[in-house]
mmCIF file of C-alpha atoms in Angstrom:
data_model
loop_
_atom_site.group_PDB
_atom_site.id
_atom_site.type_symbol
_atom_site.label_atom_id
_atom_site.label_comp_id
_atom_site.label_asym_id
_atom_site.label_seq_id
_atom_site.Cartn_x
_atom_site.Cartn_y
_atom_site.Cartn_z
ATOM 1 C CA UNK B 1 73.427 -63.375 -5.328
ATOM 2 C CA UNK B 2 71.833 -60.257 -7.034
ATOM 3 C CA UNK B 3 70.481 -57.268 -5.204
ATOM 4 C CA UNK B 4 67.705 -57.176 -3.057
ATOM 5 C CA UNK B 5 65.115 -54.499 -2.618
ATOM 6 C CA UNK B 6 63.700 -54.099 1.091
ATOM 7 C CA UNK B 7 60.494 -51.946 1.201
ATOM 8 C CA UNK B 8 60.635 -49.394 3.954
ATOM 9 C CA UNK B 9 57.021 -48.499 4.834
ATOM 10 C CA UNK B 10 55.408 -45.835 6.766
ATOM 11 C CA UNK B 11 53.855 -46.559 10.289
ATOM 12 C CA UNK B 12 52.438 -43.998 13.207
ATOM 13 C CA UNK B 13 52.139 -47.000 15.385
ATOM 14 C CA UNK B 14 54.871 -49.331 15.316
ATOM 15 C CA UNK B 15 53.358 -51.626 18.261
ATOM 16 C CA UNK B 16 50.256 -52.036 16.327
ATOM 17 C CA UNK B 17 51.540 -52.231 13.021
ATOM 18 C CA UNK B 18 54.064 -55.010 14.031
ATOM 19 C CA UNK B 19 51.117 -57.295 15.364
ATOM 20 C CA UNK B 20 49.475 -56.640 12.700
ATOM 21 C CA UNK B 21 51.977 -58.148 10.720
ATOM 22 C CA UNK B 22 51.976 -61.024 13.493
ATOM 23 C CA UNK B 23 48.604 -61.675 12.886
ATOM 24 C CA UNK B 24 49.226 -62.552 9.157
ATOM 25 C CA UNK B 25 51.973 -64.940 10.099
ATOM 26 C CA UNK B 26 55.120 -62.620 9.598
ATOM 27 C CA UNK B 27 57.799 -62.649 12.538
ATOM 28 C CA UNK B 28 59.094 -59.398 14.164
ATOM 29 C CA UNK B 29 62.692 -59.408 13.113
ATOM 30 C CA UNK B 30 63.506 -55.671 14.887
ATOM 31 C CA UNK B 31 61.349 -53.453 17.225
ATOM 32 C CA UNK B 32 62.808 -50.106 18.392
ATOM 33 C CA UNK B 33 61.985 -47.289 19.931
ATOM 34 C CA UNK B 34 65.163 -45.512 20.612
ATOM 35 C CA UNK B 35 66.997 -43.602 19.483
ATOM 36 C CA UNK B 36 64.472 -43.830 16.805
ATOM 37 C CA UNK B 37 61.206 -45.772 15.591
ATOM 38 C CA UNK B 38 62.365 -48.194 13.311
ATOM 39 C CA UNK B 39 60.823 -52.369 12.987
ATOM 40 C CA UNK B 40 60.963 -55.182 10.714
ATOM 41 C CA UNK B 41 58.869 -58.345 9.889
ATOM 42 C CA UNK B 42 59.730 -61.230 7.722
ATOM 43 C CA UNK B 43 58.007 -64.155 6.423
ATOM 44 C CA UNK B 44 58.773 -66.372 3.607
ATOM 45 C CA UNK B 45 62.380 -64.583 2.934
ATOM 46 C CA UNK B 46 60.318 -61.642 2.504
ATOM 47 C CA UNK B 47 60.802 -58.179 5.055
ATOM 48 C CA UNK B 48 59.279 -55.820 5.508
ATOM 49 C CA UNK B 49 60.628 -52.850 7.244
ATOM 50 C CA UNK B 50 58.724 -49.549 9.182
ATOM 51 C CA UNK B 51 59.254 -45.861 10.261
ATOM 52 C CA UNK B 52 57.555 -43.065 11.124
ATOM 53 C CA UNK B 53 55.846 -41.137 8.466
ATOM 54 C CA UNK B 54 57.740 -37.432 7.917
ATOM 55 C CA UNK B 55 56.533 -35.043 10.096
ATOM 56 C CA UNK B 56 54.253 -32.122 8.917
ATOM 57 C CA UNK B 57 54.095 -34.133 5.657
ATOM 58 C CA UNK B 58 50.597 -34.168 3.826
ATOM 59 C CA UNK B 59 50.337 -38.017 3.337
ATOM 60 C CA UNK B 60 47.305 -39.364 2.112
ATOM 61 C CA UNK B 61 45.412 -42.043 4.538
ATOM 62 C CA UNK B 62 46.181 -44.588 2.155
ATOM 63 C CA UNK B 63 49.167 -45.455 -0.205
ATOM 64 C CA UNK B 64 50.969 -47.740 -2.314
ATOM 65 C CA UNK B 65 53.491 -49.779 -0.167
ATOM 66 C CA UNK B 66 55.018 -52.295 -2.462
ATOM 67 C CA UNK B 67 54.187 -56.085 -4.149
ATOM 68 C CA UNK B 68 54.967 -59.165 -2.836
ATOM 69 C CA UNK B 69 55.515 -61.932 -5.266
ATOM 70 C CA UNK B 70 54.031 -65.234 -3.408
ATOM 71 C CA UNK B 71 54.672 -69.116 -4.627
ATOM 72 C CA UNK B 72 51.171 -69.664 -4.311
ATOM 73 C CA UNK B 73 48.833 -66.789 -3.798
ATOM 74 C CA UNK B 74 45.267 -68.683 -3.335
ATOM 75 C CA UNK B 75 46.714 -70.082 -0.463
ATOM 76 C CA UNK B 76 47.934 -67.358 1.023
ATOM 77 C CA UNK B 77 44.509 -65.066 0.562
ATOM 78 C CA UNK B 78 43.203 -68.430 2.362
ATOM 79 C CA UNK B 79 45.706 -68.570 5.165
ATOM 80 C CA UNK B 80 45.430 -64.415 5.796
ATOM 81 C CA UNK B 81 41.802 -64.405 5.863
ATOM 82 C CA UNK B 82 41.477 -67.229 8.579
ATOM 83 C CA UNK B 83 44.248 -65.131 10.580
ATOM 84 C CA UNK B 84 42.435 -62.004 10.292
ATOM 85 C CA UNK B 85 38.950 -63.815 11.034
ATOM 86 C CA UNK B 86 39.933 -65.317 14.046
ATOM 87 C CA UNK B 87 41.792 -61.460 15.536
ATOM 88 C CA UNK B 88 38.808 -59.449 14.432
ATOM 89 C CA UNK B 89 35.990 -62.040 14.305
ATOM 90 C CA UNK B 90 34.758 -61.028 10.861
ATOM 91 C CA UNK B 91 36.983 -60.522 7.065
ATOM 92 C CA UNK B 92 37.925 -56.779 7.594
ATOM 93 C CA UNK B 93 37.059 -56.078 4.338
ATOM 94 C CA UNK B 94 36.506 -52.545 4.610
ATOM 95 C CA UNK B 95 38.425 -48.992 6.585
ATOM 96 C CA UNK B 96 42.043 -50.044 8.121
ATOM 97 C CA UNK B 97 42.827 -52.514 7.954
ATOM 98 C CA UNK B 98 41.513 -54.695 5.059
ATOM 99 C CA UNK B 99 41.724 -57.317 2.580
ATOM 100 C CA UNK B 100 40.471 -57.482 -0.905
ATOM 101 C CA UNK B 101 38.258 -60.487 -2.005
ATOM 102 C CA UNK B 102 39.887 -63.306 -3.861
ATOM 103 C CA UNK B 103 37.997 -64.603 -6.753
ATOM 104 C CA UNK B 104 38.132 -67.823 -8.693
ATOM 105 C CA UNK B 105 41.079 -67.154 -11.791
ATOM 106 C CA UNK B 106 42.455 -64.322 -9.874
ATOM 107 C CA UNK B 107 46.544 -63.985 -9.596
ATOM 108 C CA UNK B 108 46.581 -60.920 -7.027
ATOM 109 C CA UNK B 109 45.083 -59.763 -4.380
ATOM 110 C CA UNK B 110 45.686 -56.664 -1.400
ATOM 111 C CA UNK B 111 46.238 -55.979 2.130
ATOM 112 C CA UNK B 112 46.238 -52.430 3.461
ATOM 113 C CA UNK B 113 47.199 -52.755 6.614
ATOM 114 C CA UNK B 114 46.358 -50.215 9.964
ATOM 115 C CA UNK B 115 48.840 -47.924 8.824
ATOM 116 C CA UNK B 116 47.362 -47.407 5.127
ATOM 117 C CA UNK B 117 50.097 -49.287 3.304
ATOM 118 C CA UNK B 118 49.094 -51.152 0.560
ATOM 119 C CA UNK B 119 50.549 -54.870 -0.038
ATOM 120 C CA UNK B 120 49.443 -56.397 -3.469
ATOM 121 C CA UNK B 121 50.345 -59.678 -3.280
ATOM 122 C CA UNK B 122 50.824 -61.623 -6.607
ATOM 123 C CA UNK B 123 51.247 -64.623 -8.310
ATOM 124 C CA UNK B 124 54.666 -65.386 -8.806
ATOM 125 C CA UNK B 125 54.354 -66.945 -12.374
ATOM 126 C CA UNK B 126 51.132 -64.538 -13.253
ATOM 127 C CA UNK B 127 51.163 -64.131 -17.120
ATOM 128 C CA UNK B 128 53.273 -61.227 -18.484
ATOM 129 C CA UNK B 129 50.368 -59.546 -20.122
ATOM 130 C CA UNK B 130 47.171 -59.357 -17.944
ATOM 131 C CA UNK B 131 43.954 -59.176 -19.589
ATOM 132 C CA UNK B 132 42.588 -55.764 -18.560
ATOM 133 C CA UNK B 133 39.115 -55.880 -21.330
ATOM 134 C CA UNK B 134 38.635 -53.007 -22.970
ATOM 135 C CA UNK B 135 38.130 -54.699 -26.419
ATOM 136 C CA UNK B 136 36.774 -52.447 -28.981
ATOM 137 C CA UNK B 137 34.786 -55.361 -30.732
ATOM 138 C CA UNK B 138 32.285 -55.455 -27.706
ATOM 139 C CA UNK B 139 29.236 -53.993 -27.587
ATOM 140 C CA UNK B 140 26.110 -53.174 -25.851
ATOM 141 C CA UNK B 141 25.978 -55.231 -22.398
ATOM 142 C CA UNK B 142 28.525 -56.946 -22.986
ATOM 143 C CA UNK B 143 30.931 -54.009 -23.257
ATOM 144 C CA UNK B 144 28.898 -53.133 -20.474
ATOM 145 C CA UNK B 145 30.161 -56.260 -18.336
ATOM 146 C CA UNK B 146 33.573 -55.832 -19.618
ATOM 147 C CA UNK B 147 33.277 -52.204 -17.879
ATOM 148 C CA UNK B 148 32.406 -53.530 -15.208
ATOM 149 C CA UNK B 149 34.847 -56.386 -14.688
ATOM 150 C CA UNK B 150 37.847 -53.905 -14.765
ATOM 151 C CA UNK B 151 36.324 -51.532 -12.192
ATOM 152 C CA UNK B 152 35.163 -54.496 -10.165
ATOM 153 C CA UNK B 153 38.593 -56.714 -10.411
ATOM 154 C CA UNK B 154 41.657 -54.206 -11.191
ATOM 155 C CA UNK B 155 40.037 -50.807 -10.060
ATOM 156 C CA UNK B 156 38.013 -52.315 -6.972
ATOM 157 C CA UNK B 157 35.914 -49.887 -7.281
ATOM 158 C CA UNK B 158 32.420 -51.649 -6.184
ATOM 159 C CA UNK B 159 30.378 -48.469 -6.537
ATOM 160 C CA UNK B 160 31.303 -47.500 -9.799
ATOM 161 C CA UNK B 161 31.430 -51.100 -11.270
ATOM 162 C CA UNK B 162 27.782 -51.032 -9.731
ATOM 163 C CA UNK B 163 26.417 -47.814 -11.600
ATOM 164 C CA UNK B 164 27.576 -48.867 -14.646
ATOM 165 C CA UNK B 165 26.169 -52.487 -14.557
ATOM 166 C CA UNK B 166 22.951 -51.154 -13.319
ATOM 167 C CA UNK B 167 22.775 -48.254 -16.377
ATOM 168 C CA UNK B 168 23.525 -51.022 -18.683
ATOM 169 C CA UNK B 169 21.238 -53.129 -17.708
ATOM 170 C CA UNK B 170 18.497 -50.286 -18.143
ATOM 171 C CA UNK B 171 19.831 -49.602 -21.729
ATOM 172 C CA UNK B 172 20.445 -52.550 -23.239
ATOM 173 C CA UNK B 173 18.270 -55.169 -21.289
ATOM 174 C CA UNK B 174 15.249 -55.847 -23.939
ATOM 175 C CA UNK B 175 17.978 -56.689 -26.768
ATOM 176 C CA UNK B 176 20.686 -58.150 -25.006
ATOM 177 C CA UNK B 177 21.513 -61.734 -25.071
ATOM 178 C CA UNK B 178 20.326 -64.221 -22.158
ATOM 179 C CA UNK B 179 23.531 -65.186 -21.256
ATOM 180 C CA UNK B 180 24.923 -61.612 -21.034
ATOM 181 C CA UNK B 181 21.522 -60.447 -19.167
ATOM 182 C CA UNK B 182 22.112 -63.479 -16.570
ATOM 183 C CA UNK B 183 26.069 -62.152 -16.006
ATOM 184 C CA UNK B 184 24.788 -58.737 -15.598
ATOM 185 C CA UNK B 185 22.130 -59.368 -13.203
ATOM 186 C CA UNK B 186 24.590 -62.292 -11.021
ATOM 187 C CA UNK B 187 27.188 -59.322 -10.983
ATOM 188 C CA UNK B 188 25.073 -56.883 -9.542
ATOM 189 C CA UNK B 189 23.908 -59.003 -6.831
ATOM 190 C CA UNK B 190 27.400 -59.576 -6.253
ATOM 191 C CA UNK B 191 28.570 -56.306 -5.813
ATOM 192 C CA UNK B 192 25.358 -55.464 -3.841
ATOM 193 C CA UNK B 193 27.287 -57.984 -1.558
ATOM 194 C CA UNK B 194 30.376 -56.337 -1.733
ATOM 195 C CA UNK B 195 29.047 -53.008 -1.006
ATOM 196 C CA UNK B 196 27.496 -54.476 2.220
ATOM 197 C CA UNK B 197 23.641 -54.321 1.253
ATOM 198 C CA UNK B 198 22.951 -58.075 0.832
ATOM 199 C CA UNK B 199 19.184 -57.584 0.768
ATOM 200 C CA UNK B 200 19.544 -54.982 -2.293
ATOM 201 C CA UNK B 201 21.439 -57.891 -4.027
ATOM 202 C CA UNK B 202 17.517 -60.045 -3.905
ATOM 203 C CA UNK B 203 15.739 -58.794 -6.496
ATOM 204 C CA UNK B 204 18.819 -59.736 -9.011
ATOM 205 C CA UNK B 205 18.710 -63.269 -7.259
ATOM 206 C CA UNK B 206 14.775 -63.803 -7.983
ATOM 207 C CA UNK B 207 14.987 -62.930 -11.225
ATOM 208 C CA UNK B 208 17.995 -64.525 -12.010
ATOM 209 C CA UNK B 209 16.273 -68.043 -10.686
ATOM 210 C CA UNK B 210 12.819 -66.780 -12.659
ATOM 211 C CA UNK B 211 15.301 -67.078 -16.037
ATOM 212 C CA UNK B 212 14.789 -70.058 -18.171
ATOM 213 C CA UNK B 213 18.381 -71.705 -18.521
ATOM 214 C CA UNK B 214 19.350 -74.475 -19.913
ATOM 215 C CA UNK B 215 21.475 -77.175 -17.432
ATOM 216 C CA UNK B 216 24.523 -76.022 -20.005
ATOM 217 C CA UNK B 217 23.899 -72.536 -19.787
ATOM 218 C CA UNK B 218 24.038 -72.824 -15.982
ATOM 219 C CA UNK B 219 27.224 -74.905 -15.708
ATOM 220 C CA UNK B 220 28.611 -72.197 -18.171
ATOM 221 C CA UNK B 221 27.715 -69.688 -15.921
ATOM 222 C CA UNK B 222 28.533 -71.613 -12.311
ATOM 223 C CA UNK B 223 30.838 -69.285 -10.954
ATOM 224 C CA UNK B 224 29.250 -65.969 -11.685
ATOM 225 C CA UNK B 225 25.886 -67.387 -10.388
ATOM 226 C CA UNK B 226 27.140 -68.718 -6.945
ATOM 227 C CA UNK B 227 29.667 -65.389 -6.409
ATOM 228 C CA UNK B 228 27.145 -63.402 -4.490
ATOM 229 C CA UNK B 229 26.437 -66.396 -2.428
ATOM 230 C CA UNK B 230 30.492 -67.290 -2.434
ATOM 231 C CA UNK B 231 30.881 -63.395 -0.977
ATOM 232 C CA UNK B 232 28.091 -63.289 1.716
ATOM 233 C CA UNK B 233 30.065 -66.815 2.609
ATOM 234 C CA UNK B 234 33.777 -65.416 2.831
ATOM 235 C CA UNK B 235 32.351 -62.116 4.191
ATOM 236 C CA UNK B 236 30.320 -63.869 7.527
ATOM 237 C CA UNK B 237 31.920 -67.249 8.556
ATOM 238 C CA UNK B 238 33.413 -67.189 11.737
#
């Protein structure tokens, strides 16, 4: 057997942290108190260990913790969400703790949990080389969208992803392709979503409906049309 790398992660609140953990499905392999903090979790061969955070340390409220490499990871966004649904009664999608969205084509996703340590979970057999955009033969909107994407998907950074759609959109709307104007418009009332204003995501929905698309230019574009609807879905079942 080769080595094997146990992440030790930073907790202020062992008790809560630990059934936190619970909640997702892990099992609480250790809990101590004395003659020091320490715990440990374990699911799927995979532990997890905890300790206090230095003392008089300046540690940012959030942090990288470590990545998980998962068999199948659409499953497991599926199985965590219905866990964390059923202890908090919504998706805590936002503060501590949280969990990221998971959207169709997607091979990672993360958990910060109450503590602030971040858990990207991934899948196993994702490709070596990710496509992260950026191509320099894109222009206008649809470098735009690309812009967008990677602040949306890799950055998660729903505000910014937001700004820059909707400055786009302003620029380059009269010569911009349909198809491109249709993505543009379905992401922002996605991320209107995601930022938690659903009713600032209706005006991109009317107008998106008002286009004239062909039945092939809407199958082409299924997924990206339904995501804001997909998001208000994942965001309120119960």
């Amino acid at each position: 057997m080769g080595d094997t790398a146990v992440p030790q992660l930073w907790t202020g609140d062992l008790a809560g942290t630990l059934e936190f953990y619970k909640t997702l499905g892990y099992t609480v392999t250790h809990e101590q108190t004395r003659p020091y903090v320490y715990g440990a979790v374990e699911d799927h061969g995979c532990a997890l260990h905890f300790v206090p955070a230095p003392k008089d340390a300046d540690i940012p409220a959030e942090r990288t913790g470590c990545l998980v490499m998962v068999d199948d990871v659409a499953n497991r966004h599926q199985d965590f969400t219905a866990a964390l649904r059923t202890r908090y009664g919504r998706v805590p999608a936002k503060g501590l703790p949280r969990i990221t969205r998971f959207r169709p084509g997607q091979t990672r996703f993360t958990v910060v949990d109450p503590a602030g340590n971040q858990l990207i979970y991934i899948q196993r057999d994702e490709p070596p080389k990710v496509e992260y955009g950026g191509s320099k033969e894109l222009t206008g909107l649809a470098k735009v969208l690309d812009n967008a994407r990677i602040l949306r998907d890799f950055k998660i950074d729903y505000p910014a992803a937001f700004r820059v759609l909707e400055v786009g959109l302003g620029r380059y709307r009269a010569e911009a392709p349909r198809l491109d104007l249709a993505r543009a418009l379905a992401g922002l009332a996605e991320l209107a979503v995601a930022l938690g204003d659903p009713r600032r995501a209706e005006p991109f929905r009317t107008e998106l409906r008002a286009m004239e698309l062909s039945a092939s230019e809407r199958a082409s574009l299924a997924d990206e049309l339904r995501a804001s609807d997909d998001l208000a879905s994942w965001l309120s079942e119960t």
